[in-house]
Coordinates of C-alpha atoms in Angstrom, one line a residue:
M27 CA -7.8 -10.7 9.1
R28 CA -5.4 -9.5 11.3
R29 CA -4.0 -6.0 12.2
W30 CA -2.5 -4.9 9.1
R31 CA -6.2 -4.5 7.9
R32 CA -7.1 -2.2 10.9
R33 CA -5.4 0.6 9.4
A34 CA -7.2 0.5 6.2
G35 CA -10.9 -0.4 6.1
L36 CA -10.4 -3.4 4.1
A37 CA -10.0 -6.0 4.5
A38 CA -7.5 -4.6 5.6
A39 CA -7.3 -4.7 3.7
G40 CA -5.4 -2.9 4.8
A41 CA -2.1 -1.8 3.9
G42 CA -3.3 -2.0 0.3
V43 CA -6.2 0.5 0.9
L44 CA -3.9 2.6 2.9
L45 CA -1.7 2.8 -0.2
I46 CA -4.5 3.0 -2.5
T47 CA -6.0 5.8 -0.9
A48 CA -2.7 7.6 -1.2
C49 CA -1.7 6.7 -4.5
G50 CA -3.3 7.4 -7.9
A51 CA -3.5 5.3 -10.9
G52 CA -0.2 6.1 -11.9
G53 CA 1.9 6.9 -8.7
M54 CA 1.6 9.2 -5.7
V55 CA -1.3 11.3 -5.8
T56 CA -0.9 15.0 -5.7
T57 CA -3.2 18.0 -6.1
A58 CA -1.1 19.5 -9.0
G59 CA -3.3 19.7 -12.1
R60 CA -6.5 18.6 -10.4
F61 CA -8.4 21.7 -10.0
G62 CA -8.5 24.6 -12.2
A63 CA -8.2 28.4 -11.9
S64 CA -10.6 30.1 -10.0
A65 CA -12.5 30.8 -12.9
T66 CA -13.8 27.5 -13.1
G67 CA -15.1 27.9 -9.5
G68 CA -13.0 25.0 -8.2
L69 CA -14.7 22.5 -10.5
P70 CA -12.4 19.7 -11.8
V71 CA -10.9 20.5 -15.3
T72 CA -11.1 17.8 -17.8
S73 CA -10.5 17.7 -21.5
Q74 CA -14.1 18.2 -22.0
T75 CA -14.7 21.0 -19.5
P76 CA -16.7 23.7 -21.4
R77 CA -14.5 26.8 -22.5
A78 CA -15.7 30.3 -22.6
A79 CA -16.6 31.8 -25.8
Q80 CA -13.8 34.1 -27.2
T81 CA -14.0 37.8 -26.7
P82 CA -14.9 39.4 -30.2
P83 CA -12.7 41.4 -32.0
T84 CA -12.8 45.3 -31.5
S85 CA -12.0 46.3 -35.1
P86 CA -15.1 47.3 -37.3
T87 CA -17.0 44.1 -38.7
P88 CA -17.1 43.9 -42.4
P89 CA -20.4 43.7 -44.3
A90 CA -21.9 40.4 -43.6
S91 CA -21.9 39.6 -47.3
T92 CA -18.2 39.6 -47.2
T93 CA -17.3 38.0 -44.1
A94 CA -16.7 34.3 -43.3
T95 CA -18.8 33.6 -40.2
T96 CA -16.8 32.0 -37.4
P97 CA -18.9 29.5 -35.2
V98 CA -19.2 30.2 -31.6
P99 CA -18.5 27.4 -29.4
K100 CA -22.0 26.0 -28.0
L101 CA -22.0 26.4 -24.3
S102 CA -22.7 23.4 -22.1
A103 CA -25.4 23.3 -19.5
A104 CA -23.1 22.1 -16.9
P105 CA -19.6 20.9 -16.3
P106 CA -19.1 17.1 -17.0
A107 CA -20.2 15.0 -14.2
Q108 CA -16.9 13.1 -14.1
A109 CA -13.3 13.2 -15.6
A110 CA -13.2 11.9 -19.3
P111 CA -11.1 8.7 -20.3
S112 CA -7.7 9.4 -20.3
L113 CA -5.9 6.2 -21.3
T114 CA -5.6 4.9 -24.8
R115 CA -5.9 1.4 -25.6
A116 CA -2.3 1.4 -26.8
Q117 CA -1.3 2.3 -23.1
I118 CA -3.4 -0.2 -21.7
D119 CA -2.0 -2.7 -23.9
G120 CA 1.3 -1.9 -23.2
A121 CA 0.8 -2.4 -19.5
V122 CA -0.7 -5.7 -20.2
A123 CA 2.2 -6.8 -22.3
R124 CA 4.7 -6.2 -19.3
L125 CA 2.5 -8.0 -16.5
D126 CA 4.1 -11.2 -17.0
G127 CA 7.4 -9.6 -16.0
V128 CA 5.8 -7.7 -13.3
I129 CA 4.5 -10.7 -11.8
R130 CA 7.4 -12.9 -12.0
D131 CA 9.8 -10.4 -10.6
T132 CA 7.4 -9.9 -7.5
M133 CA 7.0 -13.6 -7.0
A134 CA 10.7 -14.0 -7.3
K135 CA 11.3 -11.3 -4.6
T136 CA 8.8 -12.5 -2.1
G137 CA 8.6 -16.1 -2.8
V138 CA 4.7 -16.1 -2.8
P139 CA 3.8 -19.7 -3.9
G140 CA 0.8 -18.7 -6.1
L141 CA -1.1 -16.1 -8.2
S142 CA -3.8 -15.3 -10.3
V143 CA -4.5 -12.4 -12.2
A144 CA -7.4 -10.8 -14.5
V145 CA -7.7 -7.7 -16.5
V146 CA -10.7 -6.2 -17.8
H147 CA -11.1 -3.4 -20.3
Q148 CA -14.1 -2.1 -22.0
D149 CA -15.9 -5.3 -21.2
R150 CA -13.4 -7.3 -22.7
T151 CA -10.9 -9.7 -20.8
L152 CA -7.3 -8.6 -21.8
Y153 CA -5.4 -10.8 -19.4
L154 CA -6.4 -14.2 -17.5
K155 CA -3.4 -16.0 -16.1
G156 CA -2.3 -18.2 -13.1
Y157 CA 1.2 -18.5 -11.8
G158 CA 3.3 -20.7 -9.3
V159 CA 1.6 -23.6 -7.4
R160 CA -1.4 -24.1 -5.4
G161 CA 0.4 -25.5 -2.4
V162 CA 4.1 -25.7 -1.4
G163 CA 5.4 -29.2 -2.2
D164 CA 2.4 -29.6 -4.5
P165 CA 3.3 -29.6 -8.2
Q166 CA -0.2 -28.8 -9.2
P167 CA -0.1 -25.2 -11.0
V168 CA -2.3 -22.4 -10.3
G169 CA -4.6 -21.3 -13.4
P170 CA -7.4 -19.1 -14.1
D171 CA -10.0 -21.5 -12.5
T172 CA -8.0 -22.0 -9.3
V173 CA -10.2 -21.2 -6.3
F174 CA -8.8 -18.9 -3.9
Q175 CA -10.5 -17.3 -0.6
L176 CA -11.1 -13.7 -1.0
A177 CA -11.0 -12.5 2.5
S178 CA -12.1 -8.8 2.4
V179 CA -12.8 -8.8 -1.4
S180 CA -15.8 -10.5 -0.1
K181 CA -17.2 -7.0 1.0
P182 CA -17.6 -5.4 -2.6
L183 CA -19.0 -8.8 -3.6
A184 CA -21.5 -8.4 -0.9
S185 CA -22.6 -4.7 -1.4
T186 CA -23.2 -5.9 -5.2
V187 CA -25.6 -8.6 -3.5
V188 CA -27.4 -6.1 -1.6
A189 CA -27.6 -3.8 -4.3
G190 CA -29.3 -6.4 -6.4
V191 CA -32.0 -6.8 -3.7
V192 CA -32.6 -3.1 -3.2
G193 CA -32.9 -2.8 -6.8
G194 CA -35.8 -5.5 -6.8
G195 CA -37.5 -3.3 -4.0
T196 CA -37.4 -5.7 -1.2
V197 CA -35.0 -3.3 1.1
A198 CA -33.6 0.1 0.7
W199 CA -30.1 1.2 1.6
D200 CA -31.5 3.4 4.1
D201 CA -33.8 1.0 5.9
P202 CA -33.1 0.5 9.5
V203 CA -31.4 -2.9 10.3
I204 CA -34.1 -3.6 12.9
K205 CA -36.8 -3.3 10.1
H206 CA -35.6 -6.6 8.6
D207 CA -33.8 -8.1 11.9
P208 CA -36.1 -6.9 15.0
G209 CA -33.6 -8.5 17.2
F210 CA -30.5 -6.6 16.2
S211 CA -29.3 -4.1 18.7
L212 CA -26.2 -2.0 19.9
K213 CA -25.3 -0.8 23.2
D214 CA -27.2 2.7 22.5
P215 CA -31.0 2.0 22.2
W216 CA -31.4 5.1 19.9
V217 CA -28.5 3.9 17.6
S218 CA -30.1 0.4 17.5
R219 CA -33.6 2.1 16.2
H220 CA -31.6 4.2 13.6
V221 CA -28.6 2.4 12.4
T222 CA -29.2 1.4 8.6
L223 CA -27.9 -1.1 6.3
A224 CA -25.7 1.5 4.6
D225 CA -24.3 2.5 8.0
L226 CA -23.0 -0.9 8.5
F227 CA -21.7 -1.5 5.3
A228 CA -19.9 2.1 5.4
H229 CA -18.6 1.2 8.8
R230 CA -19.9 4.3 10.2
S231 CA -22.2 2.9 12.9
G232 CA -19.9 3.8 15.7
L233 CA -18.8 0.0 16.6
P234 CA -15.2 -0.3 17.4
D235 CA -12.6 -1.3 14.9
H236 CA -12.9 -5.2 14.2
A237 CA -15.7 -5.5 16.8
G238 CA -16.7 -9.3 17.2
D239 CA -13.5 -10.8 15.5
L240 CA -11.8 -11.9 18.7
L241 CA -15.2 -14.0 19.4
E242 CA -14.7 -15.8 16.0
D243 CA -11.1 -16.6 17.2
L244 CA -12.4 -18.2 20.0
G245 CA -14.9 -20.5 18.0
Y246 CA -18.2 -18.5 18.5
G247 CA -20.5 -18.6 15.4
R248 CA -22.5 -15.9 13.6
P249 CA -25.6 -15.5 15.4
Y250 CA -23.6 -15.5 19.1
I251 CA -21.1 -12.7 17.5
V252 CA -24.0 -10.4 15.8
G253 CA -26.0 -10.9 19.1
H254 CA -23.2 -9.6 21.3
L255 CA -22.3 -6.8 19.5
R256 CA -24.7 -5.0 21.6
Y257 CA -22.0 -4.7 24.4
E258 CA -19.5 -3.0 22.4
P259 CA -18.9 0.7 23.4
L260 CA -19.9 2.9 20.7
A261 CA -18.2 6.1 19.2
P262 CA -20.2 8.9 17.7
F263 CA -22.9 7.9 15.2
R264 CA -22.3 8.5 11.6
A265 CA -19.2 10.6 12.6
S266 CA -16.3 7.9 13.0
Y267 CA -15.2 5.4 10.7
A268 CA -14.2 2.0 12.3
Y269 CA -14.0 -1.2 10.0
T270 CA -16.1 -3.9 11.3
N271 CA -16.5 -7.4 9.6
F272 CA -19.5 -8.5 11.9
G273 CA -21.2 -5.0 11.4
L274 CA -21.3 -5.5 7.8
T275 CA -22.3 -9.2 8.4
A276 CA -25.1 -8.1 10.6
A277 CA -26.6 -5.9 7.8
A278 CA -26.2 -8.4 5.1
E279 CA -27.9 -10.8 7.3
A280 CA -30.7 -8.8 7.8
V281 CA -31.2 -8.5 4.1
A282 CA -31.1 -12.3 3.7
Q283 CA -34.0 -12.3 6.3
A284 CA -35.9 -9.9 4.2
R285 CA -35.7 -12.3 1.5
G286 CA -36.3 -15.4 3.5
V287 CA -33.2 -17.0 2.7
T288 CA -29.6 -17.7 4.0
W289 CA -27.1 -15.0 2.9
E290 CA -25.1 -18.0 1.2
E291 CA -28.1 -18.7 -0.9
L292 CA -29.0 -15.1 -1.6
S293 CA -25.6 -14.6 -2.9
A294 CA -25.7 -17.4 -5.4
Q295 CA -29.3 -16.4 -6.4
V296 CA -28.7 -12.5 -7.0
L297 CA -25.0 -12.7 -8.0
Y298 CA -23.3 -15.7 -8.6
R299 CA -25.6 -17.7 -10.7
P300 CA -26.9 -14.8 -13.1
L301 CA -23.2 -14.3 -13.9
G302 CA -22.3 -17.8 -14.4
M303 CA -19.7 -17.7 -11.6
K304 CA -19.9 -21.5 -11.1
S305 CA -16.6 -21.5 -9.0
T306 CA -18.0 -18.8 -6.6
S307 CA -19.2 -19.3 -3.3
S308 CA -20.1 -17.6 0.0
L309 CA -19.9 -21.2 1.8
F310 CA -16.6 -22.3 3.1
S311 CA -17.4 -25.9 2.5
D312 CA -17.3 -25.3 -1.1
Y313 CA -14.0 -23.8 -1.0
A314 CA -12.7 -26.8 1.1
N315 CA -14.2 -29.3 -1.3
A316 CA -12.8 -27.6 -4.5
P317 CA -10.6 -29.9 -6.4
D318 CA -8.7 -27.0 -7.8
R319 CA -8.0 -24.8 -4.8
A320 CA -5.2 -23.0 -3.6
F321 CA -4.2 -23.5 0.0
L322 CA -3.3 -20.8 2.4
H323 CA 0.5 -20.3 3.3
V324 CA 2.6 -18.1 5.9
K325 CA 6.2 -17.6 6.1
V326 CA 7.9 -19.4 8.9
D327 CA 11.6 -18.6 9.3
G328 CA 11.9 -17.2 5.9
R329 CA 10.2 -20.2 4.2
W330 CA 6.5 -20.3 3.1
E331 CA 4.5 -23.2 4.6
A332 CA 0.9 -24.5 4.2
T333 CA 0.2 -24.2 7.9
Y334 CA -3.4 -23.1 8.6
T335 CA -7.1 -23.7 7.7
R336 CA -9.0 -20.6 7.9
D337 CA -12.8 -20.9 8.1
P338 CA -14.6 -17.5 7.9
Q339 CA -17.9 -19.0 7.6
A340 CA -19.1 -16.8 10.7
Q341 CA -18.2 -13.5 9.0
S342 CA -19.3 -14.7 5.3
P343 CA -20.5 -11.5 3.9
A344 CA -17.4 -9.6 5.0
G345 CA -14.7 -12.2 4.4
G346 CA -16.0 -15.7 3.7
A347 CA -16.3 -15.8 -0.1
S348 CA -14.3 -17.7 -2.5
S349 CA -13.8 -17.5 -6.2
T350 CA -11.2 -17.7 -9.4
A351 CA -9.9 -15.0 -11.2
R352 CA -12.1 -16.1 -14.2
D353 CA -15.3 -15.7 -12.2
M354 CA -14.0 -12.2 -11.0
V355 CA -13.8 -11.1 -14.7
A356 CA -17.5 -11.4 -14.9
W357 CA -18.2 -9.5 -11.7
M358 CA -15.7 -6.8 -12.8
R359 CA -17.3 -6.4 -15.8
L360 CA -20.9 -6.1 -14.1
Q361 CA -19.3 -3.2 -12.0
L362 CA -17.8 -1.4 -14.9
G363 CA -20.9 -1.9 -16.9
D364 CA -23.3 -0.3 -14.3
G365 CA -24.9 -3.5 -13.6
K366 CA -25.3 -5.0 -17.1
F367 CA -23.5 -8.3 -18.0
G368 CA -23.6 -8.1 -21.6
S369 CA -27.0 -7.2 -22.8
R370 CA -28.7 -8.1 -19.6
T371 CA -29.2 -5.7 -16.5
V372 CA -28.3 -8.1 -13.4
I373 CA -28.1 -5.3 -10.7
D374 CA -30.2 -2.1 -10.8
A375 CA -27.8 0.7 -12.0
A376 CA -29.0 3.3 -9.2
A377 CA -28.8 0.7 -6.4
L378 CA -25.4 -0.1 -7.4
D379 CA -24.3 3.5 -8.1
Q380 CA -24.9 4.2 -4.2
T381 CA -21.8 1.5 -3.5
H382 CA -19.6 3.8 -5.5
L383 CA -20.1 7.0 -3.5
P384 CA -18.2 8.2 -0.6
Q385 CA -20.2 7.7 2.5
I386 CA -17.4 8.4 5.4
V387 CA -13.8 9.7 5.5
S388 CA -11.8 6.7 6.3
M389 CA -8.6 8.4 6.2
P390 CA -8.0 12.1 6.7
P391 CA -5.3 13.8 4.7
R392 CA -2.1 13.6 5.9
A393 CA -1.2 17.3 5.1
P394 CA -3.5 20.5 4.5
Y395 CA -3.4 19.8 0.9
G396 CA -3.4 16.0 0.8
E397 CA -5.7 13.5 -0.4
A398 CA -8.5 12.3 2.1
G399 CA -9.7 8.6 1.9
F400 CA -13.3 7.5 1.8
Y401 CA -15.2 4.5 2.1
G402 CA -18.3 3.8 0.4
L403 CA -20.8 0.6 0.7
G404 CA -18.1 -2.4 0.7
W405 CA -15.7 -0.2 -1.3
N406 CA -12.8 2.2 -0.7
V407 CA -13.6 5.0 -2.7
N408 CA -11.2 7.6 -3.7
Y409 CA -10.2 9.9 -6.7
D410 CA -6.8 10.0 -8.4
A411 CA -4.7 12.8 -9.7
L412 CA -6.8 13.2 -12.7
G413 CA -10.2 13.2 -10.8
R414 CA -11.0 9.9 -11.7
L415 CA -13.0 7.7 -9.6
R416 CA -11.1 4.8 -8.2
L417 CA -12.6 1.9 -6.4
N418 CA -10.5 -0.6 -4.5
H419 CA -10.5 -3.1 -1.8
S420 CA -8.0 -5.2 -0.4
G421 CA -8.3 -8.6 1.5
G422 CA -6.2 -10.8 3.7
F423 CA -6.0 -13.7 6.0
D424 CA -2.9 -13.5 8.2
Q425 CA -3.0 -17.2 8.2
G426 CA -2.3 -17.1 4.5
A427 CA -4.2 -15.3 1.8
A428 CA -4.0 -11.8 0.2
T429 CA -6.0 -10.3 -2.4
T430 CA -7.0 -7.1 -4.2
V431 CA -9.2 -5.5 -6.8
T432 CA -9.0 -2.1 -8.2
L433 CA -11.4 -0.4 -10.7
L434 CA -11.2 2.7 -12.8
P435 CA -14.9 3.2 -13.9
T436 CA -14.4 6.1 -16.3
E437 CA -11.6 4.0 -18.2
G438 CA -13.8 0.8 -18.0
L439 CA -10.6 -0.7 -16.5
G440 CA -10.1 -3.3 -13.9
I441 CA -7.6 -5.7 -12.2
V442 CA -7.9 -8.5 -9.7
V443 CA -5.2 -10.3 -8.0
L444 CA -5.4 -13.5 -6.0
T445 CA -2.6 -15.0 -3.8
N446 CA -2.3 -18.0 -1.3
G447 CA 0.2 -16.2 0.8
E448 CA -0.1 -14.1 4.0
P449 CA -0.4 -10.2 3.3
V450 CA 3.3 -9.0 2.5
G451 CA 2.1 -6.6 -0.4
V452 CA 2.1 -8.9 -3.4
P453 CA -1.3 -8.0 -5.0
E454 CA -1.3 -4.3 -4.3
T455 CA 2.1 -4.3 -5.8
V456 CA 1.3 -6.1 -9.0
A457 CA -1.9 -3.8 -9.5
E458 CA -0.1 -0.5 -8.6
I459 CA 2.7 -1.3 -11.0
F460 CA 0.2 -2.3 -13.9
F461 CA -1.6 1.1 -13.5
D462 CA 1.5 3.1 -13.1
I463 CA 2.9 1.7 -16.5
A464 CA -0.6 2.3 -18.2
Q465 CA -0.5 5.9 -17.1
H466 CA 3.3 6.7 -17.6
G467 CA 4.7 4.1 -19.9
R468 CA 6.9 2.8 -17.2
Q469 CA 7.1 2.1 -13.4
T470 CA 7.7 5.5 -11.6
V471 CA 7.6 4.1 -7.9
D472 CA 9.5 1.1 -6.3
W473 CA 6.1 -0.2 -5.1
L474 CA 7.1 -3.4 -3.4
P475 CA 9.2 -2.1 -0.6
L476 CA 7.1 1.0 0.0
I477 CA 3.9 -1.4 0.3
G478 CA 6.0 -4.0 2.0
K479 CA 7.0 -1.7 5.0
L480 CA 3.6 -0.8 5.3
F481 CA 2.5 -4.4 5.8
A482 CA 5.3 -4.9 8.2
K483 CA 4.6 -2.0 10.4
M484 CA 1.0 -3.2 10.6
D485 CA 1.9 -6.6 11.3
V486 CA 3.4 -5.6 14.8
A487 CA 0.5 -3.4 15.8
G488 CA -1.5 -4.7 18.6
R489 CA 1.2 -6.8 20.1
S490 CA 1.8 -6.2 23.6
K491 CA 4.2 -3.7 25.0
I492 CA 5.7 -6.3 27.6
D493 CA 8.0 -9.0 26.7
Y494 CA 6.7 -11.9 28.4
T495 CA 9.5 -14.0 27.5
R496 CA 11.6 -12.1 30.1
P497 CA 10.4 -12.0 33.4
P498 CA 11.5 -8.9 35.6
A499 CA 14.6 -9.7 37.6
D500 CA 12.7 -9.1 40.9
A501 CA 9.6 -10.8 39.8
T502 CA 7.4 -12.3 42.8
Q503 CA 6.4 -15.7 43.1
A504 CA 2.7 -17.0 42.2
H505 CA 0.2 -18.2 44.6
A506 CA -0.6 -21.7 45.0
P507 CA -2.6 -23.1 41.9
D508 CA -5.9 -23.5 43.9
V509 CA -6.1 -19.4 44.4
Y510 CA -6.7 -19.0 40.5
V511 CA -8.5 -22.4 39.8
G512 CA -12.3 -22.0 39.1
T513 CA -15.0 -20.7 36.8
Y514 CA -15.2 -17.0 35.7
D515 CA -17.8 -15.3 33.9
N516 CA -17.9 -12.7 31.3
A517 CA -21.1 -11.2 29.4
Y518 CA -19.4 -10.7 26.2
Y519 CA -16.8 -13.7 26.1
G520 CA -18.7 -16.1 28.0
P521 CA -17.4 -18.4 30.6
M522 CA -13.6 -19.1 31.6
Q523 CA -12.3 -22.0 33.3
V524 CA -9.2 -22.1 35.0
T525 CA -7.6 -25.5 35.7
S526 CA -4.4 -26.8 37.4
T527 CA -2.6 -29.8 35.5
Q528 CA 0.8 -31.4 35.9
D529 CA 2.3 -28.8 33.6
G530 CA 0.9 -25.9 35.1
L531 CA -2.5 -23.8 35.0
V532 CA -4.7 -23.9 32.1
M533 CA -7.1 -21.3 30.7
R534 CA -10.2 -22.4 28.8
L535 CA -12.5 -20.2 26.6
G536 CA -15.0 -20.4 23.9
P537 CA -17.7 -22.8 23.2
Q538 CA -15.4 -25.6 22.6
G539 CA -13.1 -25.0 25.5
M540 CA -10.0 -23.7 23.8
A541 CA -6.9 -24.3 26.0
F542 CA -4.3 -21.8 26.7
P543 CA -1.5 -22.9 29.0
L544 CA -0.5 -20.1 31.3
R545 CA 3.3 -19.4 32.0
H546 CA 4.0 -17.4 35.2
Y547 CA 5.5 -14.0 34.6
D548 CA 5.3 -12.0 37.7
G549 CA 3.2 -12.1 40.9
D550 CA -0.7 -13.0 39.9
T551 CA 0.3 -12.2 36.3
F552 CA 0.6 -15.0 33.5
S553 CA 1.2 -15.1 29.6
Y554 CA -0.2 -17.3 27.0
V555 CA 0.1 -17.7 23.3
T556 CA -2.9 -16.0 21.4
Q557 CA -4.4 -18.1 18.8
G558 CA -6.5 -17.5 15.6
E559 CA -6.8 -15.1 12.9
N560 CA -6.0 -12.0 15.3
A561 CA -3.2 -13.7 16.9
V562 CA -0.5 -11.5 18.4
G563 CA 2.0 -13.6 20.0
L564 CA 2.3 -13.6 23.8
S565 CA -0.3 -11.5 25.8
G566 CA -0.9 -11.5 29.5
V567 CA -3.5 -12.9 31.8
R568 CA -3.7 -10.9 35.3
F569 CA -5.4 -12.2 38.5
T570 CA -6.9 -10.0 41.0
V571 CA -6.2 -12.0 44.4
R572 CA -7.9 -10.8 47.6
E573 CA -6.0 -10.8 50.7
A574 CA -8.3 -14.0 51.9
G575 CA -6.2 -15.7 49.4
Q576 CA -8.6 -16.3 46.4
A577 CA -8.8 -14.7 43.0
T578 CA -12.0 -12.8 42.5
A579 CA -11.5 -11.6 38.8
V580 CA -8.8 -12.3 35.9
T581 CA -8.4 -9.6 33.0
V582 CA -7.1 -11.3 29.9
E583 CA -5.0 -8.5 28.0
H584 CA -5.5 -9.4 24.4
L585 CA -9.4 -9.6 25.2
N586 CA -9.5 -6.4 26.9
Q587 CA -9.0 -3.9 23.8
N588 CA -12.7 -2.5 24.6
S589 CA -12.5 -2.9 28.3
L590 CA -14.6 -6.0 27.8
G591 CA -11.9 -8.6 28.9
T592 CA -12.4 -8.9 32.7
F593 CA -13.9 -12.1 33.9
I594 CA -15.4 -12.4 37.4
R595 CA -15.4 -15.3 39.5
R596 CA -18.5 -17.2 39.6
R597 CA -20.0 -16.8 43.2

């Protein structure tokens, strides 16, 4: 999951969440009409808000025997806890009826190869269809049972699993992580002792944005990555929001340890099997072996190509689940049914409710009277222009997948959109147009260009400010290769080996020794092509060379975002 998610807390997801947190169910959120006059004390005004009794008339009252009594409205003990439903079944049916056209138009404009969509309302499936193909050049169509990688939509699934364990009494959301995983630690010992499961699921631990993701790109596994979070610098605890796949993964792992099973098995035990989600898994191997699966696609020179395989097993709770639109219907019904599926209680309602509450401000208001964005436990938690709770999460692999889910619990309404193309705004556009039509009877915003621009802007974030394809005119020569060749150590990223080949210097990193050819740029600075989900094109490698003529250190620009990217020559 690349840079586009870093502005969102998705997954992500990112641009969709940015938009979701800024938009209501039927258009851009404004404060107009959301709060009542001062007489209401600033409480949300809904159709069910109690009204004050009318002042009795001042004229003389006729004898009781000749007067028809006027009933006095009964006063409620308190205002309603949440906004009342406002969408009629006819409005929702109208939006569903237009979904085919919306989807086909969006696919035609973007060229995304395949897409699967489901809509639920009041515990009923109103829409369940697939479109396009599973892979470019493959005639097999996408259907409701085609398996997609969910990316960061895995997070609300994971918080549902943990809610199930919380409801069973094995853990509590406010348990310190070290209670169930004594070996877990962060850079600050006090934070290590106090950080809770909820802190990590709400991205408020103080870990920096996407901590650990670059280790995954280098091929490190879950134990190494979670164990090395202790090297990451920390922002103020519970006072700052930063989206972290491996922070959430660490919390989920602690819950699995408390139950004495792997996370992958825990997910199946608590959620997938009880709901009959037969095609859903937290194991990448299950996705890879599914006969009806959607391949990942990226755009290359304007054409969609199935180029990459993305194995997110290291961050399975945060981004490694796979599922189908049909299976996701069962989960949405559970979410909208307060933990019930049909007549059975699968997840404790109180434990699940905690996931739907704001835990941290994820996006401050853009204006004094604007709406803030919040993050709950695995969910973006927001409120639309009518005061309705709106739960959302987007997910995306820059190597070829984009997904989104949005729920309006007071309406009993939800939509999930799964695609097999890199994030360009397709799932978010389909979902936003659906809610727009349901609320207003028509599309009121040109969603695709709006969302697409956000994704395009985020896609270039994190790229180097230096154009390494154009060395300076006065560039100085590099030293002889032997000056740079050697082994360098880094407590966070592990060892680096620099070797000299016939074609030039090569940098090797990670447990499998991933090879990165170095190209000279200027003096002791070289460039290399970044790889993996977080790749940002060309980045720099700068050697520090003593006067004696030997490099003593090397700093890798792409790995140095949190000042952890300097490697010291082994003595």
